[in-house]
């Protein structure tokens, strides 16, 4: 570990008031006007959302390198996107509570000299680091999250990529008996994401195994999920089970669903609007008002060189 978090009880006023992050959809739901998918989610078996660890540090105890206060444990674990369970952000925690990752193993295959299946204990032997990153969702909300995890590059180097490897494909578990929307929708499951190999090897690219120094809760992608802080949040695939190095750009979940809206690169870019909304500003969960969105989510000095010569308005 680079640094250990202090363990303190959050103060009551550090938990985001619900009305601050109610969006229109949640508002309609609160009014009883629910969509089909929300109804489906309501029929799914519910678990008891795990309580916050007795010792989560107060929101704001930690800041990112720009001085932004970290969001609270409650914000980070009760406002989630995890479409395998539900499209309702505030329901993910309870619907995912009973998800049983079992004896998790990650298969790393493809264009590598040493293909291998790693147990969780082996993955936890890679140097675990603590990183406070901004997460910018393509839906124009954001958070600041203190992750624990290891660099994806450490894992990739361990399997020795072949010179023909150019991309890294990552896939979530397929478990329709535990993930209700995998059973009930025709979406292109399992959720799949990908990075160019140089993006995957970048030291900022993390496989998160924890949050605030605690093990990753189910709703955040237990037992391990990707975090690529300069890209829109949908690239950060949860519950990774399979990693494959490929020569060709892999198909991805959101690009397959709506290619005109979600590109492969998905770098945070305030100058390229989503076809249905502006990406110029964002709503930081827990704050009133909006903030300007930063190019590459504020990580440009580290990552802009990866895209030199590329037209970022086309390669979105
Ligand atoms: N991973 C899986 N397997 N399924 C998902 O639906 N949603 C993505 C990403 N990873 C998603 C996923 C989206 S759209 C976002 S914004 C982030 O997870 C949200 O991460 P968080 O819930 O930890 O904030």
Coordinates of C-alpha atoms and ligand atoms in Angstrom, one line a residue:
X1 CA 0.0 0.0 0.0
X2 CA 1.3 3.5 -0.8
X3 CA -0.7 5.0 2.1
X4 CA -3.2 3.8 4.6
X5 CA -6.5 5.6 5.0
X6 CA -7.5 6.8 8.5
X7 CA -10.6 5.1 9.7
X8 CA -13.2 7.5 11.0
X9 CA -17.0 7.6 11.2
X10 CA -18.6 9.9 8.6
X11 CA -20.5 12.9 10.0
X12 CA -24.2 12.9 9.2
X13 CA -24.0 16.1 7.1
X14 CA -21.4 14.5 4.9
X15 CA -23.9 12.2 3.4
X16 CA -25.3 13.7 0.2
X17 CA -28.9 14.8 0.6
X18 CA -31.0 12.7 -1.7
X19 CA -32.6 15.7 -3.4
X20 CA -29.2 16.9 -4.5
X21 CA -28.7 14.0 -6.8
X22 CA -32.3 13.2 -7.8
X23 CA -32.3 13.3 -11.6
X24 CA -35.4 13.4 -13.7
X25 CA -35.7 9.7 -13.9
X26 CA -35.4 9.2 -10.2
X27 CA -38.0 12.0 -9.7
X28 CA -40.4 10.2 -12.0
X29 CA -39.8 7.0 -10.2
X30 CA -40.4 8.7 -6.9
X31 CA -43.7 10.0 -8.3
X32 CA -44.6 6.4 -9.1
X33 CA -44.2 6.9 -12.9
X34 CA -41.8 4.0 -13.6
X35 CA -40.5 2.7 -16.9
X36 CA -40.6 -0.9 -18.0
X37 CA -37.0 -1.6 -17.1
X38 CA -37.5 0.0 -13.6
X39 CA -40.5 -2.3 -13.1
X40 CA -38.4 -5.3 -14.1
X41 CA -35.8 -4.3 -11.7
X42 CA -38.4 -4.0 -9.0
X43 CA -39.3 -7.6 -9.5
X44 CA -35.7 -8.8 -9.1
X45 CA -34.7 -10.5 -5.9
X46 CA -33.5 -7.9 -3.5
X47 CA -30.7 -8.2 -0.9
X48 CA -30.0 -6.1 2.0
X49 CA -27.6 -3.4 1.0
X50 CA -24.5 -3.9 3.1
X51 CA -24.0 -1.2 5.7
X52 CA -21.1 1.2 5.3
X53 CA -18.0 -0.2 7.0
X54 CA -17.9 0.9 10.6
X55 CA -14.9 3.1 9.8
X56 CA -15.3 5.0 6.5
X57 CA -13.4 8.2 6.6
X58 CA -15.4 11.5 6.3
X59 CA -16.0 12.8 2.8
X60 CA -13.5 15.4 2.1
X61 CA -10.8 13.8 4.3
X62 CA -9.1 13.0 1.0
X63 CA -8.6 15.2 -2.0
X64 CA -7.4 14.6 -5.5
X65 CA -4.3 16.4 -6.9
X66 CA -6.5 19.3 -8.0
X67 CA -7.8 19.8 -4.4
X68 CA -11.3 18.3 -5.0
X69 CA -12.8 16.6 -2.0
X70 CA -13.5 12.9 -2.3
X71 CA -17.2 11.9 -2.3
X72 CA -18.5 10.0 0.7
X73 CA -18.7 6.2 0.9
X74 CA -22.5 6.7 0.7
X75 CA -22.4 8.7 -2.5
X76 CA -20.0 6.3 -4.2
X77 CA -21.9 3.2 -3.2
X78 CA -25.5 4.3 -3.6
X79 CA -25.4 6.1 -7.0
X80 CA -24.2 3.5 -9.4
X81 CA -24.4 2.3 -13.0
X82 CA -24.5 -1.5 -13.2
X83 CA -26.9 -2.4 -16.0
X84 CA -26.7 -6.2 -15.4
X85 CA -28.7 -5.5 -12.2
X86 CA -30.9 -2.4 -13.0
X87 CA -30.8 0.9 -14.8
X88 CA -31.8 2.7 -11.5
X89 CA -28.7 4.1 -9.9
X90 CA -30.1 4.1 -6.4
X91 CA -31.3 0.5 -6.6
X92 CA -28.0 -1.1 -7.6
X93 CA -26.7 -1.4 -4.0
X94 CA -29.7 -3.5 -2.8
X95 CA -30.0 -5.5 -6.1
X96 CA -26.3 -6.4 -6.1
X97 CA -26.1 -7.1 -2.4
X98 CA -26.6 -10.9 -2.8
X99 CA -24.2 -11.2 -5.8
X100 CA -21.8 -14.0 -4.9
X101 CA -18.5 -13.6 -6.7
X102 CA -17.5 -17.1 -5.4
X103 CA -14.0 -18.4 -6.1
X104 CA -13.1 -15.6 -8.6
X105 CA -10.5 -16.3 -11.2
X106 CA -9.5 -14.1 -14.1
X107 CA -8.4 -15.7 -17.3
X108 CA -5.8 -13.7 -19.3
X109 CA -5.4 -15.1 -22.8
X110 CA -4.9 -14.1 -26.4
X111 CA -1.7 -12.7 -27.9
X112 CA 0.5 -13.4 -24.9
X113 CA 3.4 -15.7 -24.3
X114 CA 2.3 -16.8 -20.9
X115 CA -1.5 -17.2 -20.8
X116 CA -2.7 -17.7 -17.2
X117 CA -5.6 -17.9 -14.9
X118 CA -5.1 -15.8 -11.8
X119 CA -6.9 -16.4 -8.5
X120 CA -7.9 -13.3 -6.5
X121 CA -5.1 -14.0 -4.0
X122 CA -2.6 -13.9 -6.8
X123 CA -3.9 -10.6 -8.1
X124 CA -3.8 -9.1 -4.7
X125 CA -0.1 -9.8 -4.7
X126 CA 0.5 -7.1 -7.3
X127 CA 1.5 -3.9 -5.5
X128 CA -1.7 -2.4 -4.2
X129 CA -1.8 1.4 -4.5
X130 CA -4.2 4.1 -3.4
X131 CA -5.4 6.5 -6.0
X132 CA -7.9 9.4 -5.7
X133 CA -9.4 9.8 -9.1
X134 CA -12.2 11.8 -10.7
X135 CA -14.8 9.7 -12.4
X136 CA -16.7 11.5 -15.1
X137 CA -19.8 9.6 -16.4
X138 CA -20.8 10.1 -20.0
X139 CA -24.2 11.2 -18.5
X140 CA -22.5 14.4 -17.3
X141 CA -22.2 13.6 -13.6
X142 CA -19.0 13.0 -11.7
X143 CA -17.5 12.0 -8.4
X144 CA -14.1 11.8 -6.8
X145 CA -13.2 8.3 -5.6
X146 CA -10.4 7.0 -3.4
X147 CA -9.6 3.6 -5.0
X148 CA -7.3 0.8 -3.9
X149 CA -5.9 -1.4 -6.7
X150 CA -3.0 -2.4 -8.9
X151 CA -1.9 -1.1 -12.3
X152 CA -3.3 -3.1 -15.2
X153 CA 0.2 -2.8 -16.7
X154 CA 1.6 -5.0 -13.9
X155 CA -0.8 -7.8 -14.9
X156 CA -0.3 -7.4 -18.6
X157 CA 3.5 -7.5 -18.3
X158 CA 3.2 -10.7 -16.2
X159 CA 1.7 -12.6 -19.2
X160 CA 4.2 -11.2 -21.7
X161 CA 2.4 -9.7 -24.6
X162 CA 3.4 -10.7 -28.1
X163 CA 4.5 -8.0 -30.5
X164 CA 1.3 -8.5 -32.5
X165 CA -0.9 -7.5 -29.5
X166 CA -2.5 -4.0 -30.0
X167 CA -5.6 -4.1 -27.9
X168 CA -6.9 -5.4 -24.6
X169 CA -10.5 -6.7 -24.3
X170 CA -12.1 -7.1 -20.9
X171 CA -15.3 -8.9 -20.1
X172 CA -17.6 -9.1 -17.2
X173 CA -19.1 -12.3 -15.8
X174 CA -22.1 -13.8 -17.5
X175 CA -24.5 -14.8 -14.6
X176 CA -28.1 -14.4 -15.6
X177 CA -29.3 -16.2 -12.5
X178 CA -27.7 -13.5 -10.4
X179 CA -27.9 -10.5 -12.7
X180 CA -31.6 -10.0 -13.6
X181 CA -31.1 -7.8 -16.7
X182 CA -28.8 -10.3 -18.3
X183 CA -31.7 -12.7 -18.3
X184 CA -34.4 -10.2 -19.3
X185 CA -32.9 -8.0 -22.0
X186 CA -31.3 -8.7 -25.3
X187 CA -28.4 -6.3 -24.7
X188 CA -25.1 -7.6 -25.9
X189 CA -24.0 -9.4 -22.7
X190 CA -21.5 -10.0 -21.2
X191 CA -20.5 -6.3 -20.8
X192 CA -17.3 -5.9 -22.7
X193 CA -14.8 -3.1 -22.9
X194 CA -11.5 -2.5 -24.4
X195 CA -8.4 -0.3 -24.5
X196 CA -5.5 0.2 -26.9
X197 CA -2.5 -1.7 -25.4
X198 CA -0.6 1.5 -24.7
X199 CA -3.7 2.9 -22.8
X200 CA -3.9 -0.3 -20.8
X201 CA -0.2 -0.1 -20.0
X202 CA -0.4 3.6 -18.9
X203 CA 0.4 3.8 -15.1
X204 CA -2.9 5.7 -14.4
X205 CA -4.9 2.7 -15.6
X206 CA -5.9 0.8 -12.5
X207 CA -7.7 -2.5 -11.6
X208 CA -9.5 -1.5 -8.5
X209 CA -9.9 -4.0 -5.7
X210 CA -11.1 -1.6 -3.0
X211 CA -12.6 1.7 -2.0
X212 CA -11.6 3.9 0.9
X213 CA -9.2 1.0 1.9
X214 CA -12.2 -1.4 2.2
X215 CA -12.8 -4.3 -0.2
X216 CA -14.8 -3.3 -3.2
X217 CA -18.5 -3.6 -2.6
X218 CA -20.6 -5.5 -5.1
X219 CA -22.3 -2.4 -6.6
X220 CA -18.9 -0.9 -7.4
X221 CA -17.8 -4.0 -9.3
X222 CA -16.5 -6.6 -6.8
X223 CA -14.2 -8.3 -6.7
X224 CA -12.3 -6.2 -9.3
X225 CA -13.1 -3.5 -11.9
X226 CA -11.2 -1.3 -14.3
X227 CA -10.7 2.4 -13.7
X228 CA -9.4 4.6 -16.5
X229 CA -9.8 8.2 -15.1
X230 CA -9.4 10.1 -18.3
X231 CA -12.2 8.3 -20.1
X232 CA -15.9 8.3 -19.6
X233 CA -17.0 6.0 -16.8
X234 CA -18.6 3.4 -19.1
X235 CA -15.1 2.2 -20.1
X236 CA -14.5 1.2 -16.4
X237 CA -15.9 -2.3 -16.7
X238 CA -17.0 -4.0 -13.4
X239 CA -16.5 -7.6 -12.2
X240 CA -13.8 -8.5 -14.8
X241 CA -13.6 -12.2 -15.4
X242 CA -11.7 -12.4 -18.8
X243 CA -9.0 -10.4 -20.3
X244 CA -7.8 -11.0 -23.9
X245 CA -5.0 -9.3 -25.8
X246 CA -6.0 -9.0 -29.5
X247 CA -4.6 -7.6 -32.8
X248 CA -7.9 -6.0 -33.7
X249 CA -10.0 -3.4 -31.9
X250 CA -12.6 -5.3 -29.9
X251 CA -16.3 -4.7 -30.1
X252 CA -17.7 -3.0 -26.9
X253 CA -21.0 -3.1 -25.1
X254 CA -22.1 0.5 -25.5
X255 CA -20.6 0.9 -29.0
X256 CA -22.6 -2.2 -30.1
X257 CA -25.8 -0.8 -28.5
X258 CA -25.5 2.7 -29.9
X259 CA -22.5 3.2 -32.2
X260 CA -23.5 6.8 -33.1
X261 CA -23.4 7.8 -29.4
X262 CA -20.5 5.8 -27.8
X263 CA -17.1 5.5 -29.5
X264 CA -14.2 3.1 -28.6
X265 CA -11.9 5.8 -27.2
X266 CA -14.5 7.7 -25.1
X267 CA -11.9 10.1 -23.8
X268 CA -13.5 12.8 -21.7
X269 CA -13.8 15.8 -24.1
X270 CA -15.9 18.9 -23.4
X271 CA -15.6 19.9 -27.0
X272 CA -17.4 16.9 -28.4
X273 CA -21.1 16.8 -27.4
X274 CA -23.0 13.6 -26.9
X275 CA -25.6 13.6 -29.7
X276 CA -28.3 14.2 -27.1
X277 CA -26.6 16.5 -24.6
X278 CA -23.6 18.8 -24.1
X279 CA -20.4 17.5 -22.4
X280 CA -19.2 21.1 -21.5
X281 CA -20.2 20.9 -17.9
X282 CA -20.9 18.2 -15.3
X283 CA -22.8 17.8 -12.0
X284 CA -20.5 16.7 -9.2
X285 CA -22.5 14.4 -7.0
X286 CA -23.0 16.2 -3.6
X287 CA -22.7 19.7 -5.1
X288 CA -25.3 22.2 -6.3
X289 CA -24.5 23.9 -9.6
X290 CA -22.3 22.6 -12.3
X291 CA -18.5 22.5 -13.0
X292 CA -16.7 22.8 -16.3
X293 CA -15.6 19.5 -17.7
X294 CA -11.9 19.3 -18.2
X295 CA -10.2 17.8 -21.3
X296 CA -9.2 14.3 -20.5
X297 CA -11.0 14.8 -17.2
X298 CA -8.0 16.9 -16.1
X299 CA -5.3 14.2 -16.8
X300 CA -4.1 15.7 -20.1
X301 CA -0.6 16.3 -19.0
X302 CA -0.2 12.5 -18.4
X303 CA -2.2 11.1 -21.3
X304 CA -2.6 13.7 -24.2
X305 CA 0.6 12.3 -25.8
X306 CA -1.2 8.9 -26.3
X307 CA -3.4 10.6 -28.9
X308 CA -0.9 12.9 -30.7
X309 CA -1.9 13.3 -34.4
X310 CA -5.4 11.8 -33.8
X311 CA -8.5 13.9 -34.7
X312 CA -10.3 13.6 -31.3
X313 CA -13.6 14.9 -32.8
X314 CA -13.7 11.9 -35.1
X315 CA -12.1 9.2 -32.9
X316 CA -14.4 9.9 -30.0
Ligands
LIG1 N1 -19.6 -2.4 -15.7 C1 -20.5 -3.3 -15.9 N2 -20.2 -4.6 -15.9 N3 -21.8 -3.0 -16.1 C2 -22.2 -1.7 -16.2 O1 -23.4 -1.4 -16.4 N4 -21.5 0.7 -16.1 C3 -20.4 1.6 -16.5 C4 -19.2 1.3 -15.6 N5 -18.9 -0.1 -15.6 C5 -21.2 -0.7 -16.0 C6 -19.9 -1.1 -15.8 C7 -20.8 3.0 -16.3 S1 -21.9 3.6 -17.4 C8 -20.2 3.8 -15.3 S2 -20.5 5.5 -15.3 C9 -19.4 3.2 -14.3 O2 -19.3 1.8 -14.3 C10 -20.0 3.6 -12.9 O3 -19.2 3.2 -11.9 P1 -19.8 3.4 -10.4 O4 -21.1 2.8 -10.3 O5 -18.8 2.7 -9.5 O6 -19.8 4.9 -10.2

